[in-house]
Every structure is written in C-alpha cells, then in structure tokens.
Coordinates of C-alpha atoms and ligand atoms in Angstrom, one line a residue:
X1 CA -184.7 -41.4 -1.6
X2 CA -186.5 -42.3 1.7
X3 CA -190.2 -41.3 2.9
X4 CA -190.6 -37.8 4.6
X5 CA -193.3 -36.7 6.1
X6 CA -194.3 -33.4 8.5
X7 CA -194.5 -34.2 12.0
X8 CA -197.1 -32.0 13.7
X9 CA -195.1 -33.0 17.1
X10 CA -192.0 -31.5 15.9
X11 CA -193.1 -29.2 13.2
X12 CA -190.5 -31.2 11.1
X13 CA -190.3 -32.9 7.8
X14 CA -188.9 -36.6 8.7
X15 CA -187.4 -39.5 7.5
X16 CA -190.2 -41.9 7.9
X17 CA -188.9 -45.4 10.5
X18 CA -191.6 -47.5 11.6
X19 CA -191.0 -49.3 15.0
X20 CA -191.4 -52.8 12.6
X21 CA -189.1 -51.9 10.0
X22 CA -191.4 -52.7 7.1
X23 CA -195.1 -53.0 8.4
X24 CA -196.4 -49.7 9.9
X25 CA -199.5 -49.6 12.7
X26 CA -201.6 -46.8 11.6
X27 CA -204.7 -45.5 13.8
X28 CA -207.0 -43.0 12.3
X29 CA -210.2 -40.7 14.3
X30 CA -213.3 -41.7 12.1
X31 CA -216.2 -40.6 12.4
X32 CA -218.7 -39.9 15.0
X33 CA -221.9 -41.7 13.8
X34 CA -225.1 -39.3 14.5
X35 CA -225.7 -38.3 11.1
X36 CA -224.1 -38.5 7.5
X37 CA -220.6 -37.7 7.1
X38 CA -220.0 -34.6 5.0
X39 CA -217.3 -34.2 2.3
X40 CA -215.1 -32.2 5.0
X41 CA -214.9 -35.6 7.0
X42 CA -213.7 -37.6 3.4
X43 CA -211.3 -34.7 3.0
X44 CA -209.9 -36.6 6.4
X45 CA -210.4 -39.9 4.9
X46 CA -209.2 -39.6 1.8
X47 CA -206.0 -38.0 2.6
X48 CA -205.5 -41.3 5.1
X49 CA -206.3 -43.0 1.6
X50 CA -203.6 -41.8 -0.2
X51 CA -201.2 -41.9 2.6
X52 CA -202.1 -45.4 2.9
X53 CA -202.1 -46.6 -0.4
X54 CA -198.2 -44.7 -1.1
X55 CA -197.0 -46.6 2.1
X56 CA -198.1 -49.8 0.1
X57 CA -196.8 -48.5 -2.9
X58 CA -193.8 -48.3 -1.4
X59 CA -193.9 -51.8 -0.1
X60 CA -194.9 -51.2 3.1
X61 CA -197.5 -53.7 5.3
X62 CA -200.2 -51.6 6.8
X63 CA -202.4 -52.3 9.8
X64 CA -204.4 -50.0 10.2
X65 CA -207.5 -49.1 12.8
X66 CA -210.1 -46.4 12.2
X67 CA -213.0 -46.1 15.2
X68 CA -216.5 -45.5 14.9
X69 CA -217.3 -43.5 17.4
X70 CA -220.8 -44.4 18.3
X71 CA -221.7 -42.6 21.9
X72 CA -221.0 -39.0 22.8
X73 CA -223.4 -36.2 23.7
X74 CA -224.6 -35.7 19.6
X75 CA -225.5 -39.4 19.5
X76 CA -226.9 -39.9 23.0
X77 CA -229.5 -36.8 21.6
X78 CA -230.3 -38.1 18.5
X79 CA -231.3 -41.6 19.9
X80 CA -233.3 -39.7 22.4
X81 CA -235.2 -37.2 20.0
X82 CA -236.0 -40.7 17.8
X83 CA -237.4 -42.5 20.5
X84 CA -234.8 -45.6 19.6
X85 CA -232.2 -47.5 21.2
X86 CA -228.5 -45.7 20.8
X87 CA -227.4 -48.8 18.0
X88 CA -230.2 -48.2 16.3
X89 CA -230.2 -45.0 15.8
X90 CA -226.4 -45.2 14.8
X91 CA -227.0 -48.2 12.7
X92 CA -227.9 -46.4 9.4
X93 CA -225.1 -44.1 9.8
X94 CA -222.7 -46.5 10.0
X95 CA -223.7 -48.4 7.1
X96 CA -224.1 -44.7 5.1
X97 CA -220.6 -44.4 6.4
X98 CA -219.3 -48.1 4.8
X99 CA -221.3 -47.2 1.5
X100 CA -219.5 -43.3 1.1
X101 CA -215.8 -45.1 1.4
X102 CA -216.7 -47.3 -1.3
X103 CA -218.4 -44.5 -3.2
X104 CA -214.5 -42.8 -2.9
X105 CA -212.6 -46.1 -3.1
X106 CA -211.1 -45.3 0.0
X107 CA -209.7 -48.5 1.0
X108 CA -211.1 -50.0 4.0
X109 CA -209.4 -50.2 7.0
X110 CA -208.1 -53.8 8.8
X111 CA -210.2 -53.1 11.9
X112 CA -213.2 -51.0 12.6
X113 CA -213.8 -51.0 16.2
X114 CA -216.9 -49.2 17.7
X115 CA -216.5 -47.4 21.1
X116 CA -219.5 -49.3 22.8
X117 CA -217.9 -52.9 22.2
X118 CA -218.0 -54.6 25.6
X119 CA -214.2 -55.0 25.6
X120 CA -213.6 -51.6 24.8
X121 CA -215.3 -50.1 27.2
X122 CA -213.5 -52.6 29.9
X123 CA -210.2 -51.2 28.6
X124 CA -211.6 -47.8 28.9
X125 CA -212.6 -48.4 32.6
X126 CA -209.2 -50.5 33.3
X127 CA -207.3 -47.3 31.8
X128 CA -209.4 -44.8 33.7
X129 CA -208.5 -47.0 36.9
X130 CA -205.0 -47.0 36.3
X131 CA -205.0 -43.7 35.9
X132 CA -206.9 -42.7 39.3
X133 CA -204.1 -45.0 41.0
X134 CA -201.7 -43.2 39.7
X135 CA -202.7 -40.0 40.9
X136 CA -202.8 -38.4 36.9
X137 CA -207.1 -38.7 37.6
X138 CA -209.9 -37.9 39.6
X139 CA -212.7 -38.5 40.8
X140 CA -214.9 -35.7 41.2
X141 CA -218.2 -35.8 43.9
X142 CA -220.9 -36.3 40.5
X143 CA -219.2 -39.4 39.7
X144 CA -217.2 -38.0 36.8
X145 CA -213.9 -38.8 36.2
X146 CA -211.4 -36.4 35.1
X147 CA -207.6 -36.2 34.0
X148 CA -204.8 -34.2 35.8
X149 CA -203.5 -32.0 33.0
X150 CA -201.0 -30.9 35.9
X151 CA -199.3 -34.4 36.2
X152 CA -198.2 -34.9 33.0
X153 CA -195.6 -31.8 31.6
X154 CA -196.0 -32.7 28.0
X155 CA -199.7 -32.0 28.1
X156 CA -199.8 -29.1 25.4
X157 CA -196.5 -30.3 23.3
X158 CA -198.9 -31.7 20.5
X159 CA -200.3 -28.4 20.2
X160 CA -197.3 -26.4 20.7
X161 CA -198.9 -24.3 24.1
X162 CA -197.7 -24.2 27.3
X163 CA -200.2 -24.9 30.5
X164 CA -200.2 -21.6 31.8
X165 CA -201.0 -20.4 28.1
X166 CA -203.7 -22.9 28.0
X167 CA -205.5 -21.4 30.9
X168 CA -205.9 -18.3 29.0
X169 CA -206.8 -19.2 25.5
X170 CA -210.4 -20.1 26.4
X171 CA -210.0 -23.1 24.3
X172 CA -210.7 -24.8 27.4
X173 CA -214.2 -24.9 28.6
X174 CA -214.2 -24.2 32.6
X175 CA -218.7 -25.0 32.8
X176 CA -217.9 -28.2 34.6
X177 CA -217.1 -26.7 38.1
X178 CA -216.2 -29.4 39.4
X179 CA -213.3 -29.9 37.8
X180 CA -209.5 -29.1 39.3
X181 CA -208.5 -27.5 36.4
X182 CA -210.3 -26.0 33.8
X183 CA -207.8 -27.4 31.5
X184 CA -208.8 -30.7 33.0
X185 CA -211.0 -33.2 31.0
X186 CA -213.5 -36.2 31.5
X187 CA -212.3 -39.3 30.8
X188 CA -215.8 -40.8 32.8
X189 CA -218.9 -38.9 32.4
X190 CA -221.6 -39.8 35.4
X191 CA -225.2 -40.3 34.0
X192 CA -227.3 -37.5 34.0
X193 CA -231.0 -37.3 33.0
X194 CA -230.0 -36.4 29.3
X195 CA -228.0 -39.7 29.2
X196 CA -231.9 -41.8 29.1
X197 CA -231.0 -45.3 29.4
X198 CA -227.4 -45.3 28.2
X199 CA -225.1 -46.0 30.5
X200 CA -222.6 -48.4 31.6
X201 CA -221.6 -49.3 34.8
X202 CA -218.3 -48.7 36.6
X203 CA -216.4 -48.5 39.7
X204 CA -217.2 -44.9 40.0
X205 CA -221.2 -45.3 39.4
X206 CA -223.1 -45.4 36.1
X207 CA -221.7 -43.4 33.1
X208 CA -220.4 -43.2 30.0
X209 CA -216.4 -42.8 28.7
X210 CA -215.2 -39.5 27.5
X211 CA -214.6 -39.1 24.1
X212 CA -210.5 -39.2 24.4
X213 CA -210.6 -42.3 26.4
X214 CA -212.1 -44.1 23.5
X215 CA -209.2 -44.1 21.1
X216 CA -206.3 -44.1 23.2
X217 CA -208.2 -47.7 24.5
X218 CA -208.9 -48.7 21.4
X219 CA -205.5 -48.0 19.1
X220 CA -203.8 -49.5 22.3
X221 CA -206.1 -52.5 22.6
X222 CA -205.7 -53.5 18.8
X223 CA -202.8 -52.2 18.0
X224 CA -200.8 -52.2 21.3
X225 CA -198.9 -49.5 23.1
X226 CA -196.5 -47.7 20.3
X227 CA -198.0 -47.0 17.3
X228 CA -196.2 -45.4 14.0
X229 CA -198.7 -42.9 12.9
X230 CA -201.4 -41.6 14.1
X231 CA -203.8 -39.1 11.6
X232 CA -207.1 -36.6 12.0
X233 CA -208.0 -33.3 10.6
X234 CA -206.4 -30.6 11.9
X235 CA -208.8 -29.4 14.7
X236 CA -208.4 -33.4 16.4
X237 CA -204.9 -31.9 17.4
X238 CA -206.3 -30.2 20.2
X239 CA -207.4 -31.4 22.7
X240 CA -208.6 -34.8 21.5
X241 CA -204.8 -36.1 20.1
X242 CA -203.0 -34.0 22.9
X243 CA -205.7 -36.1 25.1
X244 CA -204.6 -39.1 23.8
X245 CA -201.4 -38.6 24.2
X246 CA -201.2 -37.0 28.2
X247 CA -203.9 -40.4 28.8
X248 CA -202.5 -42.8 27.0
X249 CA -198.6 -42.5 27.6
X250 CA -199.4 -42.3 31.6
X251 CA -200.8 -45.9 31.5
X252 CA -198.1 -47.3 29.4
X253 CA -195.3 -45.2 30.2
X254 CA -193.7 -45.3 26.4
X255 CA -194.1 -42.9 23.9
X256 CA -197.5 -43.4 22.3
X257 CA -197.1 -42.7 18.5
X258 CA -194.0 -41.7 16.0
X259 CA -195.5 -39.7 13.3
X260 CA -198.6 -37.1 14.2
X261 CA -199.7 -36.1 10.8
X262 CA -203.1 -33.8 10.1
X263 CA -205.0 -32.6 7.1
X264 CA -206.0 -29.1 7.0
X265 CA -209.1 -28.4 6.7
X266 CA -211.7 -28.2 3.7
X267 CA -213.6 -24.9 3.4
X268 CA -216.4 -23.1 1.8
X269 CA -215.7 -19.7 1.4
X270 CA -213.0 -19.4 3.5
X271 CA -214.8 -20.9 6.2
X272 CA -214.4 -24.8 7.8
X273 CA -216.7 -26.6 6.0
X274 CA -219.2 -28.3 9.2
X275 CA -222.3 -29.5 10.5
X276 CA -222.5 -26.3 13.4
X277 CA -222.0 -23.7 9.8
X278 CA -224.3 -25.1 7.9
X279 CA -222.2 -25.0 4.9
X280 CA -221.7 -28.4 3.9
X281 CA -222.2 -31.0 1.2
X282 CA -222.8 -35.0 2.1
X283 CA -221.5 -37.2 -0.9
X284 CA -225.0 -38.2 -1.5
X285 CA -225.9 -34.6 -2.4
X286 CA -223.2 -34.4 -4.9
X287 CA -224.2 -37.9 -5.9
X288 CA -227.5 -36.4 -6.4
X289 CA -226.7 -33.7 -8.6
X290 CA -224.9 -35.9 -10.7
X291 CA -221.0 -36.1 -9.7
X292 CA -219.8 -39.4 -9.6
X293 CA -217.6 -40.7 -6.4
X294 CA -214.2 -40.6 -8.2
X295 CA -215.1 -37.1 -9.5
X296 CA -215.3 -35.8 -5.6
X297 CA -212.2 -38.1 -4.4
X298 CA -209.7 -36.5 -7.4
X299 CA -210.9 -33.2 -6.1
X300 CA -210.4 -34.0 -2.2
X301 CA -207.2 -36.0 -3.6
X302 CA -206.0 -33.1 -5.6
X303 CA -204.4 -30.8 -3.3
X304 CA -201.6 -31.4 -0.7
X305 CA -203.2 -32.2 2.6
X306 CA -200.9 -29.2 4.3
X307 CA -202.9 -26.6 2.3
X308 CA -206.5 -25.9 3.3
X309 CA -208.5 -26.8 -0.1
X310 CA -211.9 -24.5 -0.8
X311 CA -214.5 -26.4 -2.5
X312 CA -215.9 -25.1 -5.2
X313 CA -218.5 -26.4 -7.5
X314 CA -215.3 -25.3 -10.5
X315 CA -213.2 -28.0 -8.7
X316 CA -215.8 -30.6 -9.8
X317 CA -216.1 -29.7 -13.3
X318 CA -212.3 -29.6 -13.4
X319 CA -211.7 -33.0 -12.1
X320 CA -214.3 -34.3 -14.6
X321 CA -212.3 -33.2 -17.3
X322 CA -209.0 -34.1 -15.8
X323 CA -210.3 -37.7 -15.3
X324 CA -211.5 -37.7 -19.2
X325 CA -207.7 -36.9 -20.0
X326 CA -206.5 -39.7 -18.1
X327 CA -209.0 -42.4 -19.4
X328 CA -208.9 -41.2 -23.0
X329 CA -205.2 -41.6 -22.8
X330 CA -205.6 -45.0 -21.4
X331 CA -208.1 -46.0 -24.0
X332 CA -205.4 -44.7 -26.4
X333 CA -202.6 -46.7 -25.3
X334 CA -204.6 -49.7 -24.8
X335 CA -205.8 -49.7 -28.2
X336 CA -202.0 -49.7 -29.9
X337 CA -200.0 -51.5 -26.5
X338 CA -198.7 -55.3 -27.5
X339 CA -198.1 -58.1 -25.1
X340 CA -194.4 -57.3 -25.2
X341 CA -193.2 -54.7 -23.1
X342 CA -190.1 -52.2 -23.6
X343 CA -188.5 -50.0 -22.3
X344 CA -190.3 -46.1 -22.0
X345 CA -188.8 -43.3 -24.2
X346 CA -185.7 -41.9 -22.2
X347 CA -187.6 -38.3 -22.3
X348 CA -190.1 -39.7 -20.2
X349 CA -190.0 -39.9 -16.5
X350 CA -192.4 -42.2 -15.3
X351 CA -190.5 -42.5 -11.5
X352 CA -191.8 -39.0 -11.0
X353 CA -194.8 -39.5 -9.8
X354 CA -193.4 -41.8 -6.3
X355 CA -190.6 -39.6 -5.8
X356 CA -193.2 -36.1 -5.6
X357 CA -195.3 -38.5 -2.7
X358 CA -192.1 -39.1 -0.8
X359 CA -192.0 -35.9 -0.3
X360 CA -194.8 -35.5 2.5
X361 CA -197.6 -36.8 0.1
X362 CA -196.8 -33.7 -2.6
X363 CA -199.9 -35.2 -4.8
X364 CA -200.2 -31.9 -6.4
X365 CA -196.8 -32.8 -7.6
X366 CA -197.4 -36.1 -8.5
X367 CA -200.6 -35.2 -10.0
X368 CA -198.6 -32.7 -11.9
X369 CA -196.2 -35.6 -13.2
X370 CA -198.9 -37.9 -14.1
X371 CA -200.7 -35.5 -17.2
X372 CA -197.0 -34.5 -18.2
X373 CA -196.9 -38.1 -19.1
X374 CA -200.2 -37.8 -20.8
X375 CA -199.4 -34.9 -22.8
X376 CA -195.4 -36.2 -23.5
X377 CA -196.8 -39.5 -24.3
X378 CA -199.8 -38.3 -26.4
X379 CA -197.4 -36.4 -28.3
X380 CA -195.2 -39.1 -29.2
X381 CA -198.4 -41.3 -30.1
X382 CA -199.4 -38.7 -32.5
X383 CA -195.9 -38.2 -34.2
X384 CA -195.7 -42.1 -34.4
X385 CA -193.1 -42.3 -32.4
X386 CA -194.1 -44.5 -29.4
X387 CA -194.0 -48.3 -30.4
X388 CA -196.3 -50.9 -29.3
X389 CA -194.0 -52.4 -27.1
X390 CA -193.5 -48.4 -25.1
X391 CA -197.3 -48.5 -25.0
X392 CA -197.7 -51.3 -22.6
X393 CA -194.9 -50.3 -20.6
X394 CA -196.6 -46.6 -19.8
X395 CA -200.1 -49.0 -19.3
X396 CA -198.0 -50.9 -16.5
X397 CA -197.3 -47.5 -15.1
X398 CA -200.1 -46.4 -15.1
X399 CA -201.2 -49.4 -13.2
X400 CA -199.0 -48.8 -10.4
X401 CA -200.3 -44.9 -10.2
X402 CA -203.8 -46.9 -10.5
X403 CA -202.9 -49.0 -6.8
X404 CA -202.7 -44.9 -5.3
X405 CA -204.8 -43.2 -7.1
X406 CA -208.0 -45.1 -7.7
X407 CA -209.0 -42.6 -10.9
X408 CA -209.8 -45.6 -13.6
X409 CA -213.3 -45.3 -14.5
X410 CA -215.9 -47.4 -13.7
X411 CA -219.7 -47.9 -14.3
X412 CA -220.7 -45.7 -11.4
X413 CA -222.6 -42.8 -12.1
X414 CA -224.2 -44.2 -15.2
X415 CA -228.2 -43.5 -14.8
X416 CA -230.4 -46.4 -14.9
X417 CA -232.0 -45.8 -18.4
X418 CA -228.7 -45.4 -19.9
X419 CA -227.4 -48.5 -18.6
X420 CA -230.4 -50.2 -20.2
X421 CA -230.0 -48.3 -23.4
X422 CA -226.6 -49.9 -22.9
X423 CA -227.8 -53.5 -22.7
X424 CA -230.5 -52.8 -25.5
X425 CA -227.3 -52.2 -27.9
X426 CA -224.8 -54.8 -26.9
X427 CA -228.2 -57.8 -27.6
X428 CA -228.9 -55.3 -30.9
X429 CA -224.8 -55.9 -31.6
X430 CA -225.0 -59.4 -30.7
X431 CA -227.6 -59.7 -33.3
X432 CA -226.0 -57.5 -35.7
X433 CA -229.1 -55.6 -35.8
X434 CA -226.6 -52.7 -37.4
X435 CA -229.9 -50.3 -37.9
X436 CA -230.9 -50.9 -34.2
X437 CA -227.7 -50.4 -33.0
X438 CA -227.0 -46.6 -34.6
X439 CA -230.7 -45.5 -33.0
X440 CA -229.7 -46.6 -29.8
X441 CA -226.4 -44.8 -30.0
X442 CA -228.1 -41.6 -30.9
X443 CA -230.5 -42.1 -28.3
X444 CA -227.6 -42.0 -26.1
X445 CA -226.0 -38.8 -27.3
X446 CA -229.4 -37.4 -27.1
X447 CA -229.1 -38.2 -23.3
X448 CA -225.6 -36.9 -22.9
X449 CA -223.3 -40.1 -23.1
X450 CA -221.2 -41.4 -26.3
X451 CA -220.1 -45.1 -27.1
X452 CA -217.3 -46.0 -29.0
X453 CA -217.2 -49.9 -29.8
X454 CA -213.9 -51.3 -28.8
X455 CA -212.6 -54.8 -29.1
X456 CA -213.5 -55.4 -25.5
X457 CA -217.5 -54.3 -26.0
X458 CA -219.0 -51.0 -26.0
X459 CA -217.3 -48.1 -24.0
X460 CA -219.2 -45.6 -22.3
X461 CA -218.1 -41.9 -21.7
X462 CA -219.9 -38.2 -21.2
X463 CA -220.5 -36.7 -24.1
X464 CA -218.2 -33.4 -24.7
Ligands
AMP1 P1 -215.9 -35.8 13.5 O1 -217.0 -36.8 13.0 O2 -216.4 -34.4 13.7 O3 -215.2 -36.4 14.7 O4 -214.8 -35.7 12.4 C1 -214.3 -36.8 11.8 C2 -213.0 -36.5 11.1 O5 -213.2 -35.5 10.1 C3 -211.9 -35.9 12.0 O6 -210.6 -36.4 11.6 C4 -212.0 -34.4 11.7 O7 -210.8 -33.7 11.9 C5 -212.3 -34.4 10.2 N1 -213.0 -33.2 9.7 C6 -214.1 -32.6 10.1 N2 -214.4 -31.5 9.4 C7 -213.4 -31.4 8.5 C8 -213.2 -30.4 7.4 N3 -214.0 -29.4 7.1 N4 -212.1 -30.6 6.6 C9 -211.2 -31.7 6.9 N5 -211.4 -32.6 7.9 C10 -212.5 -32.4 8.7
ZN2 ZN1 -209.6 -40.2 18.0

C-alpha cells in the first residue's frame, strides 16, 4: 500500500508523490529563539520526527530545512531589556534548542538556516522587491512594506476562509493604519525606536523583514521554488503558512508546496499549552524532576498528531512503564536470539507496525502493534515455543521499529552517583571482589535502580 497523508489544503487524505520521485524536500517553522522552547514546540518537532524518520523507513531521501527564527518583536525585546547585542542574546537559546533535540533524539535537520544570515535577508529584500513590482505590495509612507492580500485570490484557501470572511473574524489585526487592508501584512517593518540598533538596510529605508517573509525566502533559497511538504503546529496555518503561500507563489508563479500537514496542538487542561498562558513545561523542567528525554518523546510520540494530546503528569508515568516493556522484552530476546535468523512465527505480524504509519502517521496504531508483538512474542518465549533462530528475527524487527521510533534505552537520566556506583562495581567485578560487588548492588537498590549482570557487562534499569 502507498503513503497517505491529510492535506490541510484539501482537507483530504492523499496518496503521498513527491515532485523527485524518491527524495522528498521538507521545510519545517522552528522555533523562534527568545527563550527556551517548551514541550508544546517538541510536540511540533517530534511529530516532524516521526514523519521524517517513516519517510526513511520507507526508503525515501529526505532534505529537509528547519529555520531559526532569530529577529522578531519577542527577540528584538529581550536583547533590549539585557543590554546585549540581538546574537547574543539568542545565542544560548539556540544552543538550548540543539541540546533539547538531542535530549528527544529528534533527528537533526540537513540545514538550519537563521533569518538574519546576510544572504537571507538579500532574498528577503529581492522578494519583497519583486513583489512591489508586481503590484501584489506596498509601500506604505513609514517605510513599511506590506502585501496585497487583494491580488492574490487564493489568499485564505490554506485556511479554508474567504476574504470578505476574513475581514470580519478579527483574526486580523487592523492597529497598523496605515495599511490598505486590514487583512494586509508586513513583509518590511521600518525601524522604530523599539527596534535599538537592529536594523538592516533596504531600498525602502532601515528595517527589519516580517516574520512570513523569512521562510518563504528561506525554504525557497535552499530548497528552491516547489517543495513537497511543508509542516508547523496547527495555529502556523493562519496567517503565517497562508503568508507563505499568497508571498511566495507570487514571486515564483508555481505552486509552492504539495502536502500542508499540521499537528494539533498540546494542552494543559484543555487549554494550548504556551508561553502567553503560563501553563507550560520546558524539557529541562521535566529533566529536572527526573523524566528522562525518551520518557517525554514516547509521550509526545504517542498520540496521532490529528488529535490534540493533554499532558498529564499520568502520561509520563505511563510511558515509563511502557518503555520498561519494550526493553525488558529486548533484553529477553537478546539473551536466547542465535546468529541465525528464521523466519517469525506465522501468528505474528511484524509488517503491522509500517502499514498503521502509512496511514497518515497512525502511531497510536503502530504503537498498538508493536506491544501486541511483545505480549504474542513473550507468550511464546514463556511456552518455549519461539526458537533461537525466531528470536533474532523479532530483534531485526525491532531494529527497523528502532530507525522510527528512537525508544531503546540509553544511559541518560542516570544520576551522577549512580553512575559511579556503576563504575565502582564493574572495577569490584573486574577484580572479582564478589563481596564488594553485592554491597554495591544493594546500594543501588537502596537508591532506586537494579543491575542484572549480563554477558555484555552490567545492565542498569529503575527499580520496580
Ligand atoms: P513558535 O516558536 O511560537 O513560532 O513555535 C514553534 C513551533 O511550535 C510552531 O510550529 C508552532 O506551531 C508549534 N507550537 C507552539 N505551541 C504549541 C503547542 N502547544 N502544541 C503543539 N505545537 C505548538
Ligand atoms: Zn515558518
């Protein structure tokens, strides 16, 4: 069966066609660098992860762009109130930002371009140009810059309104008077006192690019003018992708992307979790209180990204003991698999799992699929009726689930003393300091963690 995936252009599920049949052009809104991201953003992220990752599963080539966006109004005011240059004061962030997708294993992107780059702003200002020449933008007496929403019909199709509905949502903001069109929006902002000394020059005085400009420059400066799919959270569809869209296809007159494809959102009580609530957790909170990075990706992985997901501090707990399933079972297969694979048991269905994310990333699906193979498998392990051989077969399955999902444990979230308690035992084994050994295992378990020796070295794992 071929890919499908929900278009939010057409409100369709479609059979998924690159432009390049095999290698697929991906461009992705990251994050806007004024502070730490919060697990709402990842929620983004890690759904781009997973859509990512299938594609390659599925043999797919991805290039893929995410920006940074490092000036806008929130930035420009928190270099200000520090008393530091804009890149500094965005420098930490960005790094934070590099150290969370690790944290999450979200695999990094081929090109992370940041909106102040000399070259993209020159595409910004070239495309802003263009635009003005063409009539679909102007210039207005401050020096700003601002699109014609009027001269290009589609404007709206992204989001499913019409113009005249637009005017009357109030989901336009009409404060800059000098604008056409309420609906109408910067793609040049002139400087104003707030701006300090950021600025760049232009044709149309000193200023600074609107934040739509800056991705439709950037996906079509790296990635060129059609790209296949194009991703965000569900509150980028309007304006900012319907922006990119109206801006971008009037330069390049071809259709700008194939497949628009949003998460919904993650909430708190029912309620987007964001900065403006107040209602939101940074990784490095959770991190803090003891949750490991794989722990928070299985629960932002866990649910389809078409259904809003409510965190819950239950969802954590949950995902811990899910992920203790999964690597007990490995640890179980691993100890009986031989070199020699066979085939698996005809009751088992180990293709399940791909053919649930064909189907418009169902991971809750797959998800599902993957512990029936635990428990089907486990069953047969205990009734002696899996062979060595079967064993390394699910192990190479499980490998392949491995290159989406990211779930195998690792060292992280290990405290420091435990580690060393760790090391203390392997030199104590090494010596066969038996007596030594047994004390320091208790001491472990008296610290929460257990360690079962195994013929590749001690393994570690939460007690209970
Ligand atoms: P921002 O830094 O606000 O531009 O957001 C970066 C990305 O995170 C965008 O793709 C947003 O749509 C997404 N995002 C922000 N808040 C949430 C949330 N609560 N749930 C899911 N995605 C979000
Ligand atoms: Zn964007």
């Amino acid at each position: 069966m071929s890919l499908r995936f929900f278009n939010t252009l057409t409100r369709e599920i479609e059979e998924f066609r690159p432009v390049d049949p095999g290698h697929v052009r991906m461009y992705t809104c990251g994050p806007t660098v004024y502070d730490f991201a919060h697990i709402g953003n990842f929620r983004a992220y890690v759904f781009e992860d997973l859509l990512q990752r299938h594609l390659e599963f599925r043999g797919y080539k991805i290039e893929r762009v995410m920006n940074l966006t490092d000036i806008d109004d929130k930035t420009i005011r928190g270099c200000r109130a520090a008393g530091v240059a804009l890149s500094e004061f965005t420098r930490p962030y960005k790094n934070a930002f590099f150290e969370d997708l690790d944290s999450l294993r979200i695999r990094r992107a081929d090109h992370f371009p940041e909106a102040t780059a000399p070259n993209h702003i020159e595409r910004m200002i070239e495309m802003i140009a263009t635009l003005i020449e063409r009539d679909c933008a102007y210039r207005a007496e401050d020096g700003s810059v601002y699109f014609r929403i009027g001269s290009f019909p589609k404007y709206g199709a992204l989001a499913h309104f019409n113009l005249d509905e637009l005017q009357s949502t109030g989901r336009v903001r009409s404060d800059e008077y000098e604008k056409e069109e309420a609906g109408d929006f910067a793609l040049w902002k002139a400087w104003d006192e707030a701006d300090g000394d950021v600025w760049w020059q232009s044709p149309w005085g000193r200023g600074r690019p609107g934040r739509h400009i800056e991705c439709s420059a950037m996906a079509t400066q790296i990635l060129g003018p059609q790209i296949d799919i194009h991703c965000g959270g569900e509150d980028n569809i309007f304006p900012h992708h319907e922006a990119e869209i109206a801006q971008t296809e009037s330069v390049t007159g071809v259709p700008f992307v194939r497949l628009w494809m949003h998460c919904k959102h993650l909430l708190v009580d029912g309620r987007k979790m964001s900065k403006s609530e107040n209602n939101f957790f940074t990784l490095r909170d959770l991190m803090e209180r003891g949750w490991t990075g794989r722990e928070v990706r299985y629960v932002l992985l866990a649910v389809k990204y078409r259904e809003p997901l409510n965190f819950t501090f239950e969802s954590l707990e949950a995902a811990r003991k899910a992920l203790a399933r999964y690597d007990e079972w490995s640890r179980r297969l691993e100890a009986m698999a031989s070199a020699n694979a066979e085939p698996v048991p005809p009751e088992l269905n180990p293709e399940k799992f791909g053919e649930a994310l064909d189907d418009d990333l169902n991971i809750s699906a797959a998800l599902g699929a993957v512990f029936e193979l635990v428990r089907d498998s486990n069953r047969l392990v205990d009734a002696g009726r899996l062979t060595s051989g079967q064993a390394r077969s699910l192990l190479a399955w499980r490998e392949r689930y491995e290159w989406v999902l990211a779930f195998s444990a690792g060292e992280e979230g290990v405290p420091d003393d435990v580690r060393d308690i760790l090391t203390r035992r392997a030199e104590a084994r090494a010596k066969k300091e038996w007596a030594l050994s047994d004390a320091l295992r208790d001491q472990l378990l008296a610290t929460g963690w257990q360690v079962k020796d195994t013929k590749e070295g001690q393994k570690l794992s939460r007690k209970g």
